[in-house]
mmCIF file of C-alpha atoms and ligand atoms in Angstrom:
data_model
loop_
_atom_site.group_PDB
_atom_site.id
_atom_site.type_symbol
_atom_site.label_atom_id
_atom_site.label_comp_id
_atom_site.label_asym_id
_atom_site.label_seq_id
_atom_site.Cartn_x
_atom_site.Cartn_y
_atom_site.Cartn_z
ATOM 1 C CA UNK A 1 -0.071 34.305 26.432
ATOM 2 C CA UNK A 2 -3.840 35.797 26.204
ATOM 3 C CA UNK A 3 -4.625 33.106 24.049
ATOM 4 C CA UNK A 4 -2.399 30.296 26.261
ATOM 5 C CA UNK A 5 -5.083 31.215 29.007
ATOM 6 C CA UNK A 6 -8.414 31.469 27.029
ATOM 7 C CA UNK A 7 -7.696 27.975 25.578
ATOM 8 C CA UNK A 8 -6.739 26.780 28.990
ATOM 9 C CA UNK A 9 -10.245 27.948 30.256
ATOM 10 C CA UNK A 10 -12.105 26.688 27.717
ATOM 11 C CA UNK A 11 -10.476 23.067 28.182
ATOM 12 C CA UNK A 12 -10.858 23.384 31.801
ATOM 13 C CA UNK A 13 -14.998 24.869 31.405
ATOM 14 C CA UNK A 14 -15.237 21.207 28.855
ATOM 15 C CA UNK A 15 -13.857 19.131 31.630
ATOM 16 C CA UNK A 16 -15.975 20.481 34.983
ATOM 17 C CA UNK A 17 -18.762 22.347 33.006
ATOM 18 C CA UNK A 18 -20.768 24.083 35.390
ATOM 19 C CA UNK A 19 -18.975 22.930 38.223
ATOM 20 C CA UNK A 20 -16.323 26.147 37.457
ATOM 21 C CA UNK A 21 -17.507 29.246 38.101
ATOM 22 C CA UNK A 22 -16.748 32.147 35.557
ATOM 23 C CA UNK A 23 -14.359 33.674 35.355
ATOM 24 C CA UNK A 24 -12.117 30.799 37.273
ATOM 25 C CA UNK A 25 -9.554 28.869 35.962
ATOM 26 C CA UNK A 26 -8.224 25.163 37.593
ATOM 27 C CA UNK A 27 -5.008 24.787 39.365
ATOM 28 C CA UNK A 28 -3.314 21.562 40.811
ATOM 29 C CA UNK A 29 -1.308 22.507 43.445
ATOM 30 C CA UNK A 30 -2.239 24.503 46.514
ATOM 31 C CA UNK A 31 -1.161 28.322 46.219
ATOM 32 C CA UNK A 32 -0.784 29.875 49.948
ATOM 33 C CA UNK A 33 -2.275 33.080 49.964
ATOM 34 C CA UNK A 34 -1.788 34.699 53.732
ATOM 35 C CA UNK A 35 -2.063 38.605 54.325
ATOM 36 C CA UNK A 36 1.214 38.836 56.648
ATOM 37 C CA UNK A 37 3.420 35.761 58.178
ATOM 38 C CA UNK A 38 2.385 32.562 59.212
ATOM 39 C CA UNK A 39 1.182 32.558 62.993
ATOM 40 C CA UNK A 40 2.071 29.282 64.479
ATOM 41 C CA UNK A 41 -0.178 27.808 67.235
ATOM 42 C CA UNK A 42 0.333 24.199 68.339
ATOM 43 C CA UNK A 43 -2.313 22.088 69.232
ATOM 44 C CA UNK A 44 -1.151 22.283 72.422
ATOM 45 C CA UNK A 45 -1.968 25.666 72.880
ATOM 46 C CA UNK A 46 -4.939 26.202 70.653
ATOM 47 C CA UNK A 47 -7.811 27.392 71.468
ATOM 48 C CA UNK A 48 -11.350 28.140 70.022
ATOM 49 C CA UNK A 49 -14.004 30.712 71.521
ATOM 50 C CA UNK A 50 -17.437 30.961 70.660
ATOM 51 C CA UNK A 51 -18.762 34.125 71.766
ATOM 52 C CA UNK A 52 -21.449 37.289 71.343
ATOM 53 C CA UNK A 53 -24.883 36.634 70.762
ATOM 54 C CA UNK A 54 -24.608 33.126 72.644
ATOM 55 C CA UNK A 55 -26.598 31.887 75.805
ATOM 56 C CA UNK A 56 -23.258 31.084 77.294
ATOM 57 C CA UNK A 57 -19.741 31.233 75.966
ATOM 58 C CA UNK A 58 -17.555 28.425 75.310
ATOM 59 C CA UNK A 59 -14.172 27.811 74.563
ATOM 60 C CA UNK A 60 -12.543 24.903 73.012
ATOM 61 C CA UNK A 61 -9.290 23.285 73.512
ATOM 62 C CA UNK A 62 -7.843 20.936 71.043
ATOM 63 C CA UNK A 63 -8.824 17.657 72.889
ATOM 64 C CA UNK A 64 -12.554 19.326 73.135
ATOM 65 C CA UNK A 65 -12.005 19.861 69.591
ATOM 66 C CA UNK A 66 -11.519 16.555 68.147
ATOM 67 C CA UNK A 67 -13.189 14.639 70.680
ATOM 68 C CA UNK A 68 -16.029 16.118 68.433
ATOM 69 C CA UNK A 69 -18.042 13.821 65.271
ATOM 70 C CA UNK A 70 -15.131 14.184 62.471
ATOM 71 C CA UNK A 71 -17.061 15.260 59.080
ATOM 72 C CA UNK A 72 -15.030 14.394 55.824
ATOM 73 C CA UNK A 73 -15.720 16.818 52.999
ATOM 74 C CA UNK A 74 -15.402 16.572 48.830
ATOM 75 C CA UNK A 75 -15.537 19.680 47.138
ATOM 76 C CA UNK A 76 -14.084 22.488 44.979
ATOM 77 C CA UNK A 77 -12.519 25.552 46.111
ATOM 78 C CA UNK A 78 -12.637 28.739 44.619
ATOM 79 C CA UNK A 79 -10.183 31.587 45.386
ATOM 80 C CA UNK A 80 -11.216 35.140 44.663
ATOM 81 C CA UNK A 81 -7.316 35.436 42.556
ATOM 82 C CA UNK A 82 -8.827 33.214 40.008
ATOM 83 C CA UNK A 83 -8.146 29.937 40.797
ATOM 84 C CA UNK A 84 -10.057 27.008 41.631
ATOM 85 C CA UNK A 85 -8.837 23.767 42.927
ATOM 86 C CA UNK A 86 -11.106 21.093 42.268
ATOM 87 C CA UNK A 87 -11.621 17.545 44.723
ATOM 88 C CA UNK A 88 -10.302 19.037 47.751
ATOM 89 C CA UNK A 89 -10.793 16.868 50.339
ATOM 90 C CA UNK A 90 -10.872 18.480 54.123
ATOM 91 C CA UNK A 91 -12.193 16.947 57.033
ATOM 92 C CA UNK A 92 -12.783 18.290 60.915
ATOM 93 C CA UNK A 93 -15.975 19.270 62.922
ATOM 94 C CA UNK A 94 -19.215 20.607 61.137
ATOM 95 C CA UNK A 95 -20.398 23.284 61.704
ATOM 96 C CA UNK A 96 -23.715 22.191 62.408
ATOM 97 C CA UNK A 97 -22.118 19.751 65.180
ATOM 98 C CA UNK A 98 -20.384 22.544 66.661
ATOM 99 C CA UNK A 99 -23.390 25.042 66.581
ATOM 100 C CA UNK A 100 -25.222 21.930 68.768
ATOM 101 C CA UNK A 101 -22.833 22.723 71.664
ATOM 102 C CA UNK A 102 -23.841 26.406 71.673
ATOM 103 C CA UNK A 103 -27.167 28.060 71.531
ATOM 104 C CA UNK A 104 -26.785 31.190 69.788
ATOM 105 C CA UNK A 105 -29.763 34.020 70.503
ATOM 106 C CA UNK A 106 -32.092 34.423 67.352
ATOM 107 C CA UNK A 107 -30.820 38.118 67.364
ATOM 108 C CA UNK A 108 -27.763 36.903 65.632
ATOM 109 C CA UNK A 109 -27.450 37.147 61.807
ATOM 110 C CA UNK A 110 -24.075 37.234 61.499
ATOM 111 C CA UNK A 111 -20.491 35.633 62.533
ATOM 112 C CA UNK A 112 -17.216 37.108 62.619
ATOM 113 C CA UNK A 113 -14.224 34.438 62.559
ATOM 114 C CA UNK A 114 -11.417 35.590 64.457
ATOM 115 C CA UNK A 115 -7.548 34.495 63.909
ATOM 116 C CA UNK A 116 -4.282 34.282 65.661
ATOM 117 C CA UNK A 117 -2.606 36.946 63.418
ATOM 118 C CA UNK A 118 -5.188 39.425 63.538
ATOM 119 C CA UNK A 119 -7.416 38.240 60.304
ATOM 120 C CA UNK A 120 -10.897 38.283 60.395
ATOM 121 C CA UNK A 121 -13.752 37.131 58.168
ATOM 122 C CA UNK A 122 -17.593 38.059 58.404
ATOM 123 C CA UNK A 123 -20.398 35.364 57.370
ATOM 124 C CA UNK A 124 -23.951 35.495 57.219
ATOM 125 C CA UNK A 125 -25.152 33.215 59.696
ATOM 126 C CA UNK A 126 -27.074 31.421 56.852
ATOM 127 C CA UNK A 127 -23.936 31.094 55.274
ATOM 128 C CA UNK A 128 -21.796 29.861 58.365
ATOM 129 C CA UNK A 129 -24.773 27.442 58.774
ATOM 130 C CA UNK A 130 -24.462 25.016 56.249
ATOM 131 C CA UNK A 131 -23.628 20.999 55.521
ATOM 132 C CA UNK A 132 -20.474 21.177 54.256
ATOM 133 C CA UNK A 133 -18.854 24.099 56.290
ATOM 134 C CA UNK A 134 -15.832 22.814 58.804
ATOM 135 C CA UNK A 135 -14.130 23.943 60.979
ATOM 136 C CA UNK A 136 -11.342 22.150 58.933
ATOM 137 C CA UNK A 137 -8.071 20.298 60.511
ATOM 138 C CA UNK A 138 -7.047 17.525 58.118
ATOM 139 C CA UNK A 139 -6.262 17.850 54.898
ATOM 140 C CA UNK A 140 -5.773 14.253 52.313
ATOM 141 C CA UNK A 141 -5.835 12.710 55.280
ATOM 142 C CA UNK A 142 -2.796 14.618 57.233
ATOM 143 C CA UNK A 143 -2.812 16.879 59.560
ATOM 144 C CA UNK A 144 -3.439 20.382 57.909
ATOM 145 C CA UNK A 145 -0.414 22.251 56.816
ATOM 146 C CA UNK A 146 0.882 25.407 59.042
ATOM 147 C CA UNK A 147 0.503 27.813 55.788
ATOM 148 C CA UNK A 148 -2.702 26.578 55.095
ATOM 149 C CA UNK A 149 -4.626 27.411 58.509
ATOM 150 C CA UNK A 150 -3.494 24.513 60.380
ATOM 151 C CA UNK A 151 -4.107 23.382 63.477
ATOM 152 C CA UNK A 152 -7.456 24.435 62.397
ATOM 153 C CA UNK A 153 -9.376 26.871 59.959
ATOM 154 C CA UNK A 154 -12.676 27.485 58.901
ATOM 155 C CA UNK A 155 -13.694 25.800 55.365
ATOM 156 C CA UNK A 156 -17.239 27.916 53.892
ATOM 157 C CA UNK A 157 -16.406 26.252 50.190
ATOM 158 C CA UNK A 158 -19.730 27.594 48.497
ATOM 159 C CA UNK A 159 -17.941 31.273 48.889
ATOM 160 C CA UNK A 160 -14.681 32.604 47.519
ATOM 161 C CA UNK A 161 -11.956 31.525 50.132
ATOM 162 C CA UNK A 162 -10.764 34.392 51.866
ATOM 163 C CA UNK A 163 -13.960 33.607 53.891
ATOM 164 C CA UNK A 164 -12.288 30.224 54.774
ATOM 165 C CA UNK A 165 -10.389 31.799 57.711
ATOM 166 C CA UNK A 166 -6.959 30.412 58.819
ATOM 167 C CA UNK A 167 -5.873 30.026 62.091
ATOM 168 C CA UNK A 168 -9.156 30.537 63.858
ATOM 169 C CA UNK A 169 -9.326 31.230 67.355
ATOM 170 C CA UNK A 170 -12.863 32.441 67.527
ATOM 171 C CA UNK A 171 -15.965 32.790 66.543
ATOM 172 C CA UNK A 172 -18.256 35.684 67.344
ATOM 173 C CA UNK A 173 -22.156 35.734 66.617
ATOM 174 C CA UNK A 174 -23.487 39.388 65.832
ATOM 175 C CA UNK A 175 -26.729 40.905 65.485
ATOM 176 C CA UNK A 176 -25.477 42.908 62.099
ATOM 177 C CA UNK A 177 -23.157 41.876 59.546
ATOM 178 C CA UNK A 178 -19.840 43.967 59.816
ATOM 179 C CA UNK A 179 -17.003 44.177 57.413
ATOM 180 C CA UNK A 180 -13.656 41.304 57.930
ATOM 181 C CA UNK A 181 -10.421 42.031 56.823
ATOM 182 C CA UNK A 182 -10.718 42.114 53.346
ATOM 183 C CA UNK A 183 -14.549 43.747 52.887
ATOM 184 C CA UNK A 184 -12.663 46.605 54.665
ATOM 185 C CA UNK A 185 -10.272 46.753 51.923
ATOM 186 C CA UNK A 186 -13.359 46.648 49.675
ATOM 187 C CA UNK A 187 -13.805 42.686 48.773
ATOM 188 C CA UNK A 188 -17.681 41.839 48.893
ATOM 189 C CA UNK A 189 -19.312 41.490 51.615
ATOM 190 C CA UNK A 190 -20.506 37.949 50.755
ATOM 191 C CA UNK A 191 -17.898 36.695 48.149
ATOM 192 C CA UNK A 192 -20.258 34.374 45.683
ATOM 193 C CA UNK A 193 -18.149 32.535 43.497
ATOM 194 C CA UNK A 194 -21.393 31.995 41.212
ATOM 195 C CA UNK A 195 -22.120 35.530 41.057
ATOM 196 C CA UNK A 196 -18.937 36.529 40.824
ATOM 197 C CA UNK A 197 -18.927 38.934 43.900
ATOM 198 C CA UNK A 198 -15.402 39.941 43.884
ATOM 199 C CA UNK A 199 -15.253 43.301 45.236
ATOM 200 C CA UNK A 200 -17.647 45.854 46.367
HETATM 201 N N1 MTE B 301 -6.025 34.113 59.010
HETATM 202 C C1 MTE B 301 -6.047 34.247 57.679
HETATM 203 N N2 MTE B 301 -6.940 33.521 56.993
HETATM 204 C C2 MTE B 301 -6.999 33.634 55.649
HETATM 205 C C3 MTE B 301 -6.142 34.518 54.961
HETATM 206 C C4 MTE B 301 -5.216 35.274 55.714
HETATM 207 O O1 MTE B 301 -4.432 36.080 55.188
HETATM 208 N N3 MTE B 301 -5.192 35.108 57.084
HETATM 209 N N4 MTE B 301 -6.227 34.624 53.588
HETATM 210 C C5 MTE B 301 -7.508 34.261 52.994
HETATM 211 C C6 MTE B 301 -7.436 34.196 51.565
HETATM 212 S S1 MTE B 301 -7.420 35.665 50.734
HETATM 213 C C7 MTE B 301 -7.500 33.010 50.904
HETATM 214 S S2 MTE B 301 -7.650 32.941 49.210
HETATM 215 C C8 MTE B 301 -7.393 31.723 51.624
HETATM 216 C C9 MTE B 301 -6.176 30.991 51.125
HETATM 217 O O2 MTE B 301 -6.026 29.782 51.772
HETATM 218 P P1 MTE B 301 -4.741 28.935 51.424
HETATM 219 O O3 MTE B 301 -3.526 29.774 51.699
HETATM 220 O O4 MTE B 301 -4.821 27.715 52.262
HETATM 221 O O5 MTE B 301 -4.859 28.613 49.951
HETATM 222 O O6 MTE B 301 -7.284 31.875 53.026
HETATM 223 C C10 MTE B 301 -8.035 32.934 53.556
HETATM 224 N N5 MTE B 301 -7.898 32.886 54.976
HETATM 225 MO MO1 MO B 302 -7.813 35.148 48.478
#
């Protein structure tokens, strides 16, 4: 079984090289992995607000939401449970398009994504701030799957993915990073696939 694994690493590290981070090994299907039950939102009723350290708050609807530039991503993902899941392709609004509609104060340095369920996730605002980061609502082209975050999650796919927050419903800019869910619970504060920052 040990060995079953190590080989399976080692064919998997001669296929993507560098492109898996240690310690990782490739799956290809999808594992769910949600803290509690699956907290179902429709579109209809969905709703997105940006608040804290902003000049003025907003709050999306879905319609606001996807009337918004549509960003398709292709990337890796990298759970902190080991596996990685290679080619994903998501698509939704960027975060840099989004962070165009608000103006957040330059006392901010962090972001806290909130959930319908309770989760929460904290980001650097460096982090949150990046190219490929969504605020993800298709998935392969179809509508992103209940279990998976849908109507709408955040996708941060240069960090482990318990940062990629399902079933957001806000997004709060702070002047201090604070502990989510999980870093509570002692996961790392940042969660660097490439440096392996697992836990705390
Ligand atoms: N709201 C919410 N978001 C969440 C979680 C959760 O329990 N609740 N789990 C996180 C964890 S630990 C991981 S690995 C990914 C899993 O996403 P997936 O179920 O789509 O694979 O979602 C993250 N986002
Ligand atoms: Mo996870």
């Amino acid at each position: 079984m040990v060995l079953d694994i190590l080989s399976r690493r080692k064919k998997d590290r001669e296929k993507y090289g560098d492109r898996l981070p240690d310690g990782q090994k490739v799956v290809e299907d999808w594992p769910v992995l949600t803290y509690g039950g699956t907290p179902r939102a429709s579109t209809d009723d969905w709703r997105l607000r940006i608040f804290g350290l902003v000049e003025k708050e907003l709050e999306l609807d879905w319609q606001a939401l996807t009337a918004l530039p549509r960003t398709k991503v292709q990337t890796d993902i990298h759970c902190v449970t080991t596996w990685s899941k290679m080619d994903t392709n998501f698509e939704g609004v960027s975060i840099r398009d989004l962070l165009k509609q608000v103006q957040v104060k330059p006392e901010a340095k962090a972001v806290m994504a909130h959930c319908y369920g309770g989760y929460t996730a904290n980001l650097l605002l460096d982090d949150f701030n990046r190219d490929e980061n969504l605020l993800a609502y298709i998935y392969e082209g179809e509508p992103l799957a209940a279990d998976h975050g849908g109507p709408c999650r955040l996708f941060v796919p240069h960090l482990y993915f318990w940062k990629s927050a399902k079933w957001v419903n806000g997004l709060e800019f702070i002047a201090k990073d604070e502990a989510g869910f999980w870093e509570r619970y002692g996961y790392h504060m940042r969660g660097d696939p490439w440096k392996e920052e697992r836990y705390s």
